[in-house]
Amino acid sequence: MNEKAPILQFHAIRALAARGFKTYVESPSAYVVLFVFYLLTGYLFTLPLFLTGQASIAGMKDFVPLLLTFLVPALAMGLLAEEMRSGTFETLATLPLEDWDITLGKYLGFAAFYLLAVAGLLFYPIVLSFMVQPPSHLDWGQTIGILCSFSCLGLMYGAIGLYASSLHKNQIVALVTAFLIAFVLFLFGKLDNFFSGPMATIVEFVGSDSHMMAMSKGVFDSRDIIYFASVIFGFLYLTAQRLSNRRF
Amino acid sequence: MIRAFNLTKRYASLTAVDKISFDIPKGQVVGFLGPNGAGKTTTMRLLTAYLPASSGRCEVMGHDVSKEPLAVRRSIGYLPENNPLYEDFEVTDTLHYVGKLRGMTDPARRMERVKTVLKACGLRSAVGKKVSELSKGYRQRLGLAGAIIHDPDVLILDEPTSGLDPNQVLEVRELIKDLKKEKTLLLSTHILSEVTATCDRIIIISAGKIAADGTAVEISGSLQNKNRLYLEMKGPDSAVSEALSALPGAARVYPDQQDGGRSGFIVESEAKTDLREAAFNLAAEKRWPILAMSQKTLSLEEVFRKLTQEQPQP
Ligand SMILES: Nc1ncnc2c1ncn2[C@@H]1O[C@H](COP(=O)(O)OP(=O)(O)OP(=O)(O)O)[C@@H](O)[C@H]1O
Ligand SMILES: [Mg+2]
């Protein structure tokens, strides 16, 4: 559209984000997603606790990334698709907002809800620490690291989900598209053993897995942060582009 | 205030809006009239910077829509077709939300404005209700209230009274009459009485083209300067139509339905040409008995039908 650099309208972004967050809080489908999330993570947490007496959320490390490839797109699928389906997108698009205002507003609403959901995982270790006889010492550094890696991963999937949601008014299209992209990134992380030389490095870098490894040990590597940040930015950029193609 | 120059919008193979030009001065209320699929909604979407034009240009309050879409969006209040609203919102939430997105950051001022439009749109009895609980008339009022929350100079309303019962149509019309005192207004409809009741000027659009533009009197007058002869002959339709077209002085021939389902042809000619005699001779020559023959004048209703039905619809 215009040549001039977009100036973000923060009041509008805030209003959009608050509205998005409120929609999640009031929507039954978001609770279904949360229910599945906490049920499975709860299982992964308690299983080692009973079997080996170990208190750790490390058991979630392998399975949760896969779970999120599905659950996060399910949370994000409605962000724009629902507005397009119901026609409210036309009202939104004819308000004096830039594409980036809408993109960021929608994304931040999702991000707030998602981060809260991940923070909810703290419930398990906290309950444990209040137990009379803590089964074993909990490594808080590792716990925070793992939660951070889940946060980064989910925020990345969320950006993918938002983009997918801008493609079509059908939410299922958004869900499947986002899942496929997220799943491919997940798979790349698992496939690096099958490649060698520079190819392996590329596959490893593209895959999400390797970037969570250090973080879940509590080590924050700038390359990992750059990876997540650039994928997030990339998909937000695509979303803004998509919006500008849909209207001006 | 609103200008269009050769405005065109093409979808894949279909030209929905075809080189439309008009100029709406400040304070005018213009009715955009046309049958389904004529291109009313598409034109409005071009004016509100929702869709990019394929060619041509348009401006609103001096802002070119493609170059300064934000300035255009700021100065327009737009009620889209079917009045989409967030079903889970309450009435006042809806207005506050639109207000916030429109940059009304000061809560006290926004509250003031929300109260004003609630009153102006007769919505005060609906405060506290959810959008999903509103009747269609009240939904429409809420849509209008949202469109005027920022007190725009230009209002574009796409079928503001569609789907309402006659009482509510009147109420929404009253509302529009109140609004028009201070605003430039473009509203679309396919109901004729709508425009004659509320508008200063009518633009009739058909198959993407402007078929007529002017006041109701001007438009029906411009078509009255032709002679229209209704003829019913007992003969094969295509042959009759062909023979009538061949009459010297006949400008146009098209089928027409009379009350009671009888069908014949209208033969159009210059006002001074009288075709009755020629038609009689033709009937005698071809042995097609004349069942009916009458001179026709047009009501606005018929003007609309005529202007919009002759072109083949896509
Ligand atoms: N997104 C689209 N893609 C392709 N064709 C479209 C699209 N939107 C509208 N059209 C076509 O463009 C033409 C004009 O449509 P438009 O909605 O502007 O008509 P309208 O005058 O508003 O009709 P109505 O009275 O039914 O609302 C129609 O033939 C329609 O099928
Ligand atoms: Mg329409």
Short mmCIF file of N, CA and C in Angstrom, two decimals, chain A residues 40-203:
data_model
loop_
_atom_site.label_atom_id
_atom_site.label_comp_id
_atom_site.label_asym_id
_atom_site.label_seq_id
_atom_site.Cartn_x
_atom_site.Cartn_y
_atom_site.Cartn_z
N LEU A 40 -3.14 -34.21 29.30
CA LEU A 40 -1.98 -34.96 28.81
C LEU A 40 -0.70 -34.56 29.54
N THR A 41 -0.54 -33.24 29.79
CA THR A 41 0.68 -32.84 30.51
C THR A 41 0.62 -33.35 31.95
N GLY A 42 -0.56 -33.35 32.52
CA GLY A 42 -0.72 -33.86 33.89
C GLY A 42 -0.31 -35.32 33.96
N TYR A 43 -0.72 -36.06 32.95
CA TYR A 43 -0.37 -37.47 32.88
C TYR A 43 1.15 -37.63 32.77
N LEU A 44 1.75 -36.83 31.89
CA LEU A 44 3.19 -36.92 31.68
C LEU A 44 3.96 -36.51 32.93
N PHE A 45 3.36 -35.67 33.75
CA PHE A 45 4.04 -35.23 34.97
C PHE A 45 3.92 -36.27 36.09
N THR A 46 2.73 -36.83 36.21
CA THR A 46 2.50 -37.73 37.34
C THR A 46 3.06 -39.13 37.12
N LEU A 47 3.15 -39.51 35.82
CA LEU A 47 3.62 -40.86 35.55
C LEU A 47 5.01 -41.15 36.15
N PRO A 48 6.03 -40.32 35.81
CA PRO A 48 7.34 -40.58 36.40
C PRO A 48 7.34 -40.40 37.91
N LEU A 49 6.44 -39.55 38.37
CA LEU A 49 6.35 -39.30 39.81
C LEU A 49 6.01 -40.59 40.55
N PHE A 50 5.06 -41.33 40.02
CA PHE A 50 4.63 -42.56 40.67
C PHE A 50 5.58 -43.70 40.39
N LEU A 51 6.11 -43.73 39.16
CA LEU A 51 6.95 -44.87 38.78
C LEU A 51 8.31 -44.81 39.46
N THR A 52 8.93 -43.64 39.42
CA THR A 52 10.31 -43.56 39.91
C THR A 52 10.45 -42.57 41.06
N GLY A 53 9.35 -41.93 41.44
CA GLY A 53 9.42 -40.96 42.51
C GLY A 53 10.16 -39.70 42.12
N GLN A 54 10.25 -39.45 40.82
CA GLN A 54 10.96 -38.29 40.34
C GLN A 54 10.00 -37.13 40.10
N ALA A 55 10.31 -35.96 40.66
CA ALA A 55 9.49 -34.79 40.39
C ALA A 55 10.18 -33.94 39.33
N SER A 56 9.64 -34.01 38.15
CA SER A 56 10.27 -33.25 37.07
C SER A 56 9.28 -33.11 35.93
N ILE A 57 9.34 -31.97 35.25
CA ILE A 57 8.47 -31.85 34.08
C ILE A 57 9.23 -32.23 32.80
N ALA A 58 10.42 -32.84 33.00
CA ALA A 58 11.23 -33.21 31.84
C ALA A 58 10.51 -34.25 30.97
N GLY A 59 9.63 -35.01 31.59
CA GLY A 59 8.90 -36.04 30.84
C GLY A 59 8.04 -35.45 29.74
N MET A 60 7.70 -34.16 29.90
CA MET A 60 6.85 -33.53 28.88
C MET A 60 7.65 -33.12 27.65
N LYS A 61 8.98 -33.05 27.84
CA LYS A 61 9.83 -32.44 26.83
C LYS A 61 9.65 -33.04 25.45
N ASP A 62 9.50 -34.36 25.41
CA ASP A 62 9.45 -35.02 24.12
C ASP A 62 8.08 -34.95 23.47
N PHE A 63 7.06 -35.05 24.31
CA PHE A 63 5.72 -35.19 23.75
C PHE A 63 5.02 -33.85 23.53
N VAL A 64 5.25 -32.89 24.43
CA VAL A 64 4.51 -31.62 24.34
C VAL A 64 4.72 -30.88 23.01
N PRO A 65 5.96 -30.84 22.48
CA PRO A 65 6.12 -30.16 21.18
C PRO A 65 5.21 -30.73 20.11
N LEU A 66 5.05 -32.06 20.11
CA LEU A 66 4.18 -32.68 19.13
C LEU A 66 2.72 -32.31 19.41
N LEU A 67 2.37 -32.33 20.69
CA LEU A 67 1.00 -31.97 21.09
C LEU A 67 0.67 -30.54 20.65
N LEU A 68 1.67 -29.67 20.81
CA LEU A 68 1.43 -28.26 20.47
C LEU A 68 1.24 -28.04 18.96
N THR A 69 1.84 -28.92 18.14
CA THR A 69 1.65 -28.75 16.70
C THR A 69 0.17 -28.82 16.35
N PHE A 70 -0.60 -29.45 17.20
CA PHE A 70 -2.02 -29.55 16.93
C PHE A 70 -2.83 -28.55 17.76
N LEU A 71 -2.50 -28.47 19.05
CA LEU A 71 -3.32 -27.63 19.93
C LEU A 71 -3.20 -26.15 19.63
N VAL A 72 -2.00 -25.69 19.32
CA VAL A 72 -1.84 -24.25 19.05
C VAL A 72 -2.58 -23.84 17.77
N PRO A 73 -2.42 -24.59 16.67
CA PRO A 73 -3.25 -24.25 15.51
C PRO A 73 -4.75 -24.27 15.83
N ALA A 74 -5.16 -25.16 16.73
CA ALA A 74 -6.58 -25.20 17.09
C ALA A 74 -6.98 -23.91 17.81
N LEU A 75 -6.07 -23.35 18.60
CA LEU A 75 -6.36 -22.08 19.27
C LEU A 75 -6.38 -20.93 18.28
N ALA A 76 -5.47 -20.99 17.31
CA ALA A 76 -5.27 -19.83 16.43
C ALA A 76 -6.17 -19.84 15.20
N MET A 77 -6.78 -20.98 14.92
CA MET A 77 -7.45 -21.11 13.62
C MET A 77 -8.55 -20.08 13.40
N GLY A 78 -9.20 -19.66 14.49
CA GLY A 78 -10.33 -18.74 14.31
C GLY A 78 -9.95 -17.28 14.21
N LEU A 79 -8.70 -16.97 14.53
CA LEU A 79 -8.31 -15.56 14.71
C LEU A 79 -8.81 -14.65 13.59
N LEU A 80 -8.53 -15.01 12.36
CA LEU A 80 -9.01 -14.19 11.25
C LEU A 80 -10.11 -14.89 10.46
N ALA A 81 -10.01 -16.24 10.39
CA ALA A 81 -10.98 -16.99 9.59
C ALA A 81 -12.41 -16.74 10.08
N GLU A 82 -12.58 -16.69 11.39
CA GLU A 82 -13.92 -16.50 11.93
C GLU A 82 -14.49 -15.13 11.54
N GLU A 83 -13.62 -14.12 11.52
CA GLU A 83 -14.08 -12.78 11.12
C GLU A 83 -14.47 -12.79 9.65
N MET A 84 -13.72 -13.56 8.86
CA MET A 84 -14.05 -13.61 7.44
C MET A 84 -15.36 -14.37 7.24
N ARG A 85 -15.54 -15.43 8.01
CA ARG A 85 -16.76 -16.21 7.84
C ARG A 85 -18.00 -15.40 8.23
N SER A 86 -17.90 -14.70 9.36
CA SER A 86 -19.08 -13.99 9.85
C SER A 86 -19.27 -12.64 9.16
N GLY A 87 -18.27 -12.21 8.41
CA GLY A 87 -18.43 -10.94 7.70
C GLY A 87 -17.91 -9.74 8.48
N THR A 88 -17.58 -9.93 9.77
CA THR A 88 -17.08 -8.80 10.55
C THR A 88 -15.72 -8.33 10.04
N PHE A 89 -15.08 -9.18 9.25
CA PHE A 89 -13.79 -8.77 8.68
C PHE A 89 -13.95 -7.51 7.84
N GLU A 90 -15.10 -7.38 7.20
CA GLU A 90 -15.31 -6.20 6.35
C GLU A 90 -15.34 -4.93 7.21
N THR A 91 -15.97 -5.01 8.37
CA THR A 91 -15.97 -3.86 9.28
C THR A 91 -14.55 -3.58 9.75
N LEU A 92 -13.87 -4.63 10.18
CA LEU A 92 -12.51 -4.47 10.68
C LEU A 92 -11.60 -3.87 9.60
N ALA A 93 -11.74 -4.39 8.38
CA ALA A 93 -10.83 -3.98 7.31
C ALA A 93 -11.12 -2.56 6.82
N THR A 94 -12.32 -2.06 7.10
CA THR A 94 -12.62 -0.70 6.65
C THR A 94 -12.46 0.31 7.78
N LEU A 95 -11.91 -0.13 8.90
CA LEU A 95 -11.54 0.81 9.96
C LEU A 95 -10.17 1.39 9.61
N PRO A 96 -9.85 2.55 10.13
CA PRO A 96 -8.55 3.15 9.77
C PRO A 96 -7.38 2.46 10.47
N LEU A 97 -7.15 1.19 10.12
CA LEU A 97 -6.06 0.42 10.73
C LEU A 97 -5.13 -0.09 9.65
N GLU A 98 -3.84 -0.11 9.97
CA GLU A 98 -2.87 -0.69 9.05
C GLU A 98 -2.88 -2.21 9.19
N ASP A 99 -2.34 -2.88 8.19
CA ASP A 99 -2.30 -4.34 8.24
C ASP A 99 -1.55 -4.84 9.47
N TRP A 100 -0.49 -4.10 9.84
CA TRP A 100 0.30 -4.54 11.00
C TRP A 100 -0.46 -4.34 12.30
N ASP A 101 -1.30 -3.34 12.36
CA ASP A 101 -2.11 -3.15 13.58
C ASP A 101 -2.98 -4.38 13.81
N ILE A 102 -3.65 -4.80 12.74
CA ILE A 102 -4.55 -5.95 12.86
C ILE A 102 -3.75 -7.20 13.17
N THR A 103 -2.64 -7.39 12.44
CA THR A 103 -1.82 -8.59 12.64
C THR A 103 -1.33 -8.68 14.09
N LEU A 104 -0.73 -7.60 14.56
CA LEU A 104 -0.17 -7.62 15.92
C LEU A 104 -1.27 -7.73 16.97
N GLY A 105 -2.36 -7.00 16.76
CA GLY A 105 -3.47 -7.06 17.72
C GLY A 105 -3.96 -8.48 17.89
N LYS A 106 -4.19 -9.13 16.76
CA LYS A 106 -4.68 -10.51 16.78
C LYS A 106 -3.64 -11.43 17.43
N TYR A 107 -2.38 -11.23 17.05
CA TYR A 107 -1.34 -12.13 17.54
C TYR A 107 -1.16 -11.98 19.04
N LEU A 108 -1.14 -10.76 19.51
CA LEU A 108 -0.89 -10.55 20.94
C LEU A 108 -2.03 -11.08 21.80
N GLY A 109 -3.24 -11.01 21.29
CA GLY A 109 -4.37 -11.60 22.01
C GLY A 109 -4.15 -13.09 22.21
N PHE A 110 -3.71 -13.74 21.13
CA PHE A 110 -3.40 -15.17 21.22
C PHE A 110 -2.25 -15.40 22.20
N ALA A 111 -1.18 -14.59 22.03
CA ALA A 111 0.02 -14.81 22.82
C ALA A 111 -0.27 -14.71 24.31
N ALA A 112 -1.08 -13.73 24.68
CA ALA A 112 -1.40 -13.56 26.10
C ALA A 112 -2.08 -14.81 26.65
N PHE A 113 -3.04 -15.31 25.89
CA PHE A 113 -3.77 -16.48 26.36
C PHE A 113 -2.87 -17.70 26.41
N TYR A 114 -2.05 -17.86 25.39
CA TYR A 114 -1.18 -19.03 25.33
C TYR A 114 -0.17 -19.02 26.47
N LEU A 115 0.44 -17.85 26.70
CA LEU A 115 1.45 -17.79 27.76
C LEU A 115 0.83 -18.09 29.12
N LEU A 116 -0.39 -17.65 29.29
CA LEU A 116 -1.09 -17.95 30.54
C LEU A 116 -1.30 -19.46 30.67
N ALA A 117 -1.65 -20.09 29.55
CA ALA A 117 -1.87 -21.54 29.57
C ALA A 117 -0.58 -22.27 29.93
N VAL A 118 0.55 -21.82 29.38
CA VAL A 118 1.83 -22.47 29.70
C VAL A 118 2.20 -22.21 31.16
N ALA A 119 1.96 -20.98 31.60
CA ALA A 119 2.25 -20.67 33.01
C ALA A 119 1.44 -21.57 33.93
N GLY A 120 0.28 -22.00 33.44
CA GLY A 120 -0.56 -22.90 34.23
C GLY A 120 0.12 -24.22 34.53
N LEU A 121 1.13 -24.57 33.71
CA LEU A 121 1.85 -25.82 33.96
C LEU A 121 2.63 -25.77 35.27
N LEU A 122 2.88 -24.55 35.75
CA LEU A 122 3.59 -24.41 37.03
C LEU A 122 2.79 -25.03 38.17
N PHE A 123 1.51 -25.17 37.93
CA PHE A 123 0.62 -25.74 38.94
C PHE A 123 1.16 -27.06 39.50
N TYR A 124 1.63 -27.94 38.61
CA TYR A 124 2.07 -29.26 39.08
C TYR A 124 3.24 -29.16 40.04
N PRO A 125 4.35 -28.52 39.63
CA PRO A 125 5.47 -28.44 40.58
C PRO A 125 5.14 -27.66 41.85
N ILE A 126 4.28 -26.66 41.72
CA ILE A 126 3.96 -25.88 42.92
C ILE A 126 3.18 -26.73 43.91
N VAL A 127 2.19 -27.46 43.41
CA VAL A 127 1.43 -28.33 44.29
C VAL A 127 2.38 -29.31 44.99
N LEU A 128 3.30 -29.80 44.19
CA LEU A 128 4.26 -30.78 44.72
C LEU A 128 5.07 -30.22 45.87
N SER A 129 5.49 -28.95 45.69
CA SER A 129 6.36 -28.37 46.71
C SER A 129 5.61 -28.10 48.00
N PHE A 130 4.27 -28.12 47.92
CA PHE A 130 3.49 -27.92 49.14
C PHE A 130 3.19 -29.24 49.83
N MET A 131 3.52 -30.33 49.17
CA MET A 131 3.23 -31.62 49.78
C MET A 131 4.10 -31.82 51.00
N VAL A 132 3.59 -32.57 51.92
CA VAL A 132 4.28 -32.72 53.19
C VAL A 132 5.67 -33.29 53.00
N GLN A 133 5.72 -34.34 52.23
CA GLN A 133 7.01 -34.94 51.98
C GLN A 133 7.31 -34.88 50.50
N PRO A 134 7.95 -33.81 50.05
CA PRO A 134 8.25 -33.73 48.62
C PRO A 134 9.03 -34.97 48.20
N PRO A 135 8.54 -35.68 47.16
CA PRO A 135 9.16 -36.93 46.77
C PRO A 135 10.63 -36.76 46.43
N SER A 136 10.93 -35.69 45.75
CA SER A 136 12.34 -35.46 45.48
C SER A 136 12.53 -34.00 45.14
N HIS A 137 13.74 -33.59 45.15
CA HIS A 137 14.02 -32.19 44.89
C HIS A 137 13.70 -31.83 43.45
N LEU A 138 13.01 -30.68 43.25
CA LEU A 138 12.66 -30.25 41.90
C LEU A 138 13.67 -29.23 41.42
N ASP A 139 14.11 -29.43 40.17
CA ASP A 139 15.08 -28.50 39.59
C ASP A 139 14.33 -27.32 38.96
N TRP A 140 14.29 -26.20 39.69
CA TRP A 140 13.50 -25.05 39.21
C TRP A 140 14.11 -24.44 37.95
N GLY A 141 15.44 -24.45 37.86
CA GLY A 141 16.09 -23.90 36.67
C GLY A 141 15.63 -24.64 35.43
N GLN A 142 15.65 -25.97 35.54
CA GLN A 142 15.23 -26.79 34.41
C GLN A 142 13.74 -26.58 34.11
N THR A 143 12.95 -26.50 35.17
CA THR A 143 11.51 -26.31 34.98
C THR A 143 11.23 -25.03 34.20
N ILE A 144 11.86 -23.93 34.66
CA ILE A 144 11.63 -22.64 33.98
C ILE A 144 12.13 -22.72 32.53
N GLY A 145 13.29 -23.36 32.35
CA GLY A 145 13.83 -23.50 30.99
C GLY A 145 12.87 -24.23 30.07
N ILE A 146 12.32 -25.33 30.58
CA ILE A 146 11.40 -26.11 29.74
C ILE A 146 10.15 -25.29 29.41
N LEU A 147 9.63 -24.58 30.43
CA LEU A 147 8.44 -23.77 30.17
C LEU A 147 8.74 -22.67 29.15
N CYS A 148 9.96 -22.11 29.24
CA CYS A 148 10.34 -21.09 28.26
C CYS A 148 10.39 -21.68 26.86
N SER A 149 10.92 -22.90 26.76
CA SER A 149 11.01 -23.50 25.43
C SER A 149 9.61 -23.80 24.90
N PHE A 150 8.69 -24.22 25.78
CA PHE A 150 7.30 -24.42 25.33
C PHE A 150 6.70 -23.09 24.88
N SER A 151 7.04 -22.04 25.62
CA SER A 151 6.49 -20.72 25.27
C SER A 151 6.94 -20.31 23.89
N CYS A 152 8.26 -20.41 23.66
CA CYS A 152 8.80 -20.01 22.35
C CYS A 152 8.17 -20.83 21.24
N LEU A 153 8.11 -22.14 21.47
CA LEU A 153 7.58 -23.01 20.43
C LEU A 153 6.12 -22.68 20.11
N GLY A 154 5.34 -22.51 21.18
CA GLY A 154 3.91 -22.21 20.98
C GLY A 154 3.71 -20.87 20.32
N LEU A 155 4.52 -19.89 20.70
CA LEU A 155 4.39 -18.56 20.08
C LEU A 155 4.72 -18.65 18.59
N MET A 156 5.69 -19.51 18.27
CA MET A 156 6.03 -19.69 16.87
C MET A 156 4.88 -20.37 16.13
N TYR A 157 4.35 -21.45 16.69
CA TYR A 157 3.21 -22.12 16.07
C TYR A 157 2.03 -21.16 15.95
N GLY A 158 1.91 -20.26 16.93
CA GLY A 158 0.80 -19.31 16.91
C GLY A 158 0.89 -18.37 15.73
N ALA A 159 2.12 -17.92 15.42
CA ALA A 159 2.30 -17.04 14.26
C ALA A 159 1.95 -17.79 12.99
N ILE A 160 2.36 -19.07 12.96
CA ILE A 160 2.00 -19.90 11.80
C ILE A 160 0.48 -20.04 11.71
N GLY A 161 -0.13 -20.27 12.87
CA GLY A 161 -1.59 -20.44 12.92
C GLY A 161 -2.32 -19.18 12.49
N LEU A 162 -1.80 -18.04 12.89
CA LEU A 162 -2.44 -16.77 12.50
C LEU A 162 -2.39 -16.61 10.99
N TYR A 163 -1.22 -16.91 10.43
CA TYR A 163 -1.10 -16.79 8.98
C TYR A 163 -2.08 -17.74 8.29
N ALA A 164 -2.11 -18.99 8.77
CA ALA A 164 -3.02 -19.96 8.16
C ALA A 164 -4.47 -19.48 8.27
N SER A 165 -4.77 -18.81 9.38
CA SER A 165 -6.13 -18.33 9.60
C SER A 165 -6.50 -17.20 8.63
N SER A 166 -5.48 -16.57 8.06
CA SER A 166 -5.77 -15.47 7.14
C SER A 166 -6.01 -15.97 5.72
N LEU A 167 -5.79 -17.29 5.51
CA LEU A 167 -5.84 -17.79 4.15
C LEU A 167 -7.25 -18.02 3.65
N HIS A 168 -8.12 -18.45 4.53
CA HIS A 168 -9.44 -18.86 4.08
C HIS A 168 -10.43 -18.67 5.21
N LYS A 169 -11.71 -18.50 4.85
CA LYS A 169 -12.70 -18.28 5.91
C LYS A 169 -13.03 -19.57 6.65
N ASN A 170 -12.58 -20.69 6.11
CA ASN A 170 -12.84 -21.96 6.78
C ASN A 170 -11.75 -22.26 7.81
N GLN A 171 -12.16 -22.42 9.06
CA GLN A 171 -11.20 -22.61 10.14
C GLN A 171 -10.46 -23.94 10.02
N ILE A 172 -11.13 -24.94 9.45
CA ILE A 172 -10.50 -26.25 9.34
C ILE A 172 -9.31 -26.17 8.37
N VAL A 173 -9.49 -25.39 7.32
CA VAL A 173 -8.37 -25.15 6.39
C VAL A 173 -7.19 -24.56 7.17
N ALA A 174 -7.49 -23.59 8.03
CA ALA A 174 -6.44 -22.95 8.83
C ALA A 174 -5.77 -23.97 9.75
N LEU A 175 -6.61 -24.80 10.40
CA LEU A 175 -6.08 -25.79 11.34
C LEU A 175 -5.12 -26.74 10.63
N VAL A 176 -5.56 -27.29 9.53
CA VAL A 176 -4.75 -28.29 8.82
C VAL A 176 -3.47 -27.64 8.26
N THR A 177 -3.62 -26.48 7.66
CA THR A 177 -2.44 -25.81 7.10
C THR A 177 -1.40 -25.53 8.18
N ALA A 178 -1.85 -24.96 9.29
CA ALA A 178 -0.91 -24.63 10.36
C ALA A 178 -0.29 -25.88 10.94
N PHE A 179 -1.10 -26.92 11.11
CA PHE A 179 -0.58 -28.16 11.64
C PHE A 179 0.52 -28.71 10.73
N LEU A 180 0.26 -28.70 9.42
CA LEU A 180 1.24 -29.25 8.49
C LEU A 180 2.56 -28.49 8.56
N ILE A 181 2.49 -27.15 8.57
CA ILE A 181 3.73 -26.37 8.63
C ILE A 181 4.46 -26.66 9.94
N ALA A 182 3.72 -26.62 11.05
CA ALA A 182 4.33 -26.85 12.35
C ALA A 182 4.91 -28.25 12.43
N PHE A 183 4.19 -29.20 11.86
CA PHE A 183 4.63 -30.58 11.93
C PHE A 183 5.90 -30.79 11.11
N VAL A 184 5.99 -30.14 9.97
CA VAL A 184 7.20 -30.26 9.15
C VAL A 184 8.40 -29.70 9.93
N LEU A 185 8.20 -28.54 10.58
CA LEU A 185 9.30 -27.97 11.38
C LEU A 185 9.68 -28.93 12.50
N PHE A 186 8.67 -29.57 13.07
CA PHE A 186 8.92 -30.53 14.14
C PHE A 186 9.69 -31.73 13.59
N LEU A 187 9.26 -32.23 12.45
CA LEU A 187 9.89 -33.39 11.83
C LEU A 187 11.35 -33.12 11.49
N PHE A 188 11.64 -31.96 10.94
CA PHE A 188 13.00 -31.60 10.58
C PHE A 188 13.93 -31.75 11.78
N GLY A 189 13.41 -31.40 12.94
CA GLY A 189 14.20 -31.53 14.14
C GLY A 189 14.56 -32.97 14.46
N LYS A 190 13.70 -33.89 14.01
CA LYS A 190 13.93 -35.30 14.31
C LYS A 190 14.72 -35.99 13.21
N LEU A 191 14.80 -35.34 12.03
CA LEU A 191 15.35 -36.01 10.86
C LEU A 191 16.85 -35.80 10.70
N ASP A 192 17.42 -34.87 11.50
CA ASP A 192 18.80 -34.48 11.20
C ASP A 192 19.77 -35.65 11.23
N ASN A 193 19.42 -36.73 11.93
CA ASN A 193 20.31 -37.88 11.97
C ASN A 193 20.46 -38.56 10.62
N PHE A 194 19.44 -38.34 9.77
CA PHE A 194 19.47 -39.03 8.49
C PHE A 194 20.29 -38.30 7.44
N PHE A 195 20.73 -37.12 7.79
CA PHE A 195 21.52 -36.36 6.82
C PHE A 195 22.95 -36.24 7.35
N SER A 196 23.84 -35.81 6.43
CA SER A 196 25.20 -35.61 6.89
C SER A 196 25.75 -34.33 6.29
N GLY A 197 26.84 -33.86 6.85
CA GLY A 197 27.50 -32.67 6.31
C GLY A 197 26.65 -31.42 6.47
N PRO A 198 26.77 -30.49 5.53
CA PRO A 198 26.06 -29.21 5.64
C PRO A 198 24.55 -29.40 5.64
N MET A 199 24.09 -30.44 4.92
CA MET A 199 22.65 -30.71 4.86
C MET A 199 22.10 -30.94 6.26
N ALA A 200 22.84 -31.70 7.04
CA ALA A 200 22.39 -32.00 8.40
C ALA A 200 22.28 -30.72 9.22
N THR A 201 23.25 -29.85 9.03
CA THR A 201 23.24 -28.58 9.77
C THR A 201 22.00 -27.77 9.42
N ILE A 202 21.71 -27.75 8.11
CA ILE A 202 20.55 -26.97 7.67
C ILE A 202 19.27 -27.56 8.26
N VAL A 203 19.12 -28.86 8.09
CA VAL A 203 17.92 -29.53 8.58
C VAL A 203 17.78 -29.31 10.08
#
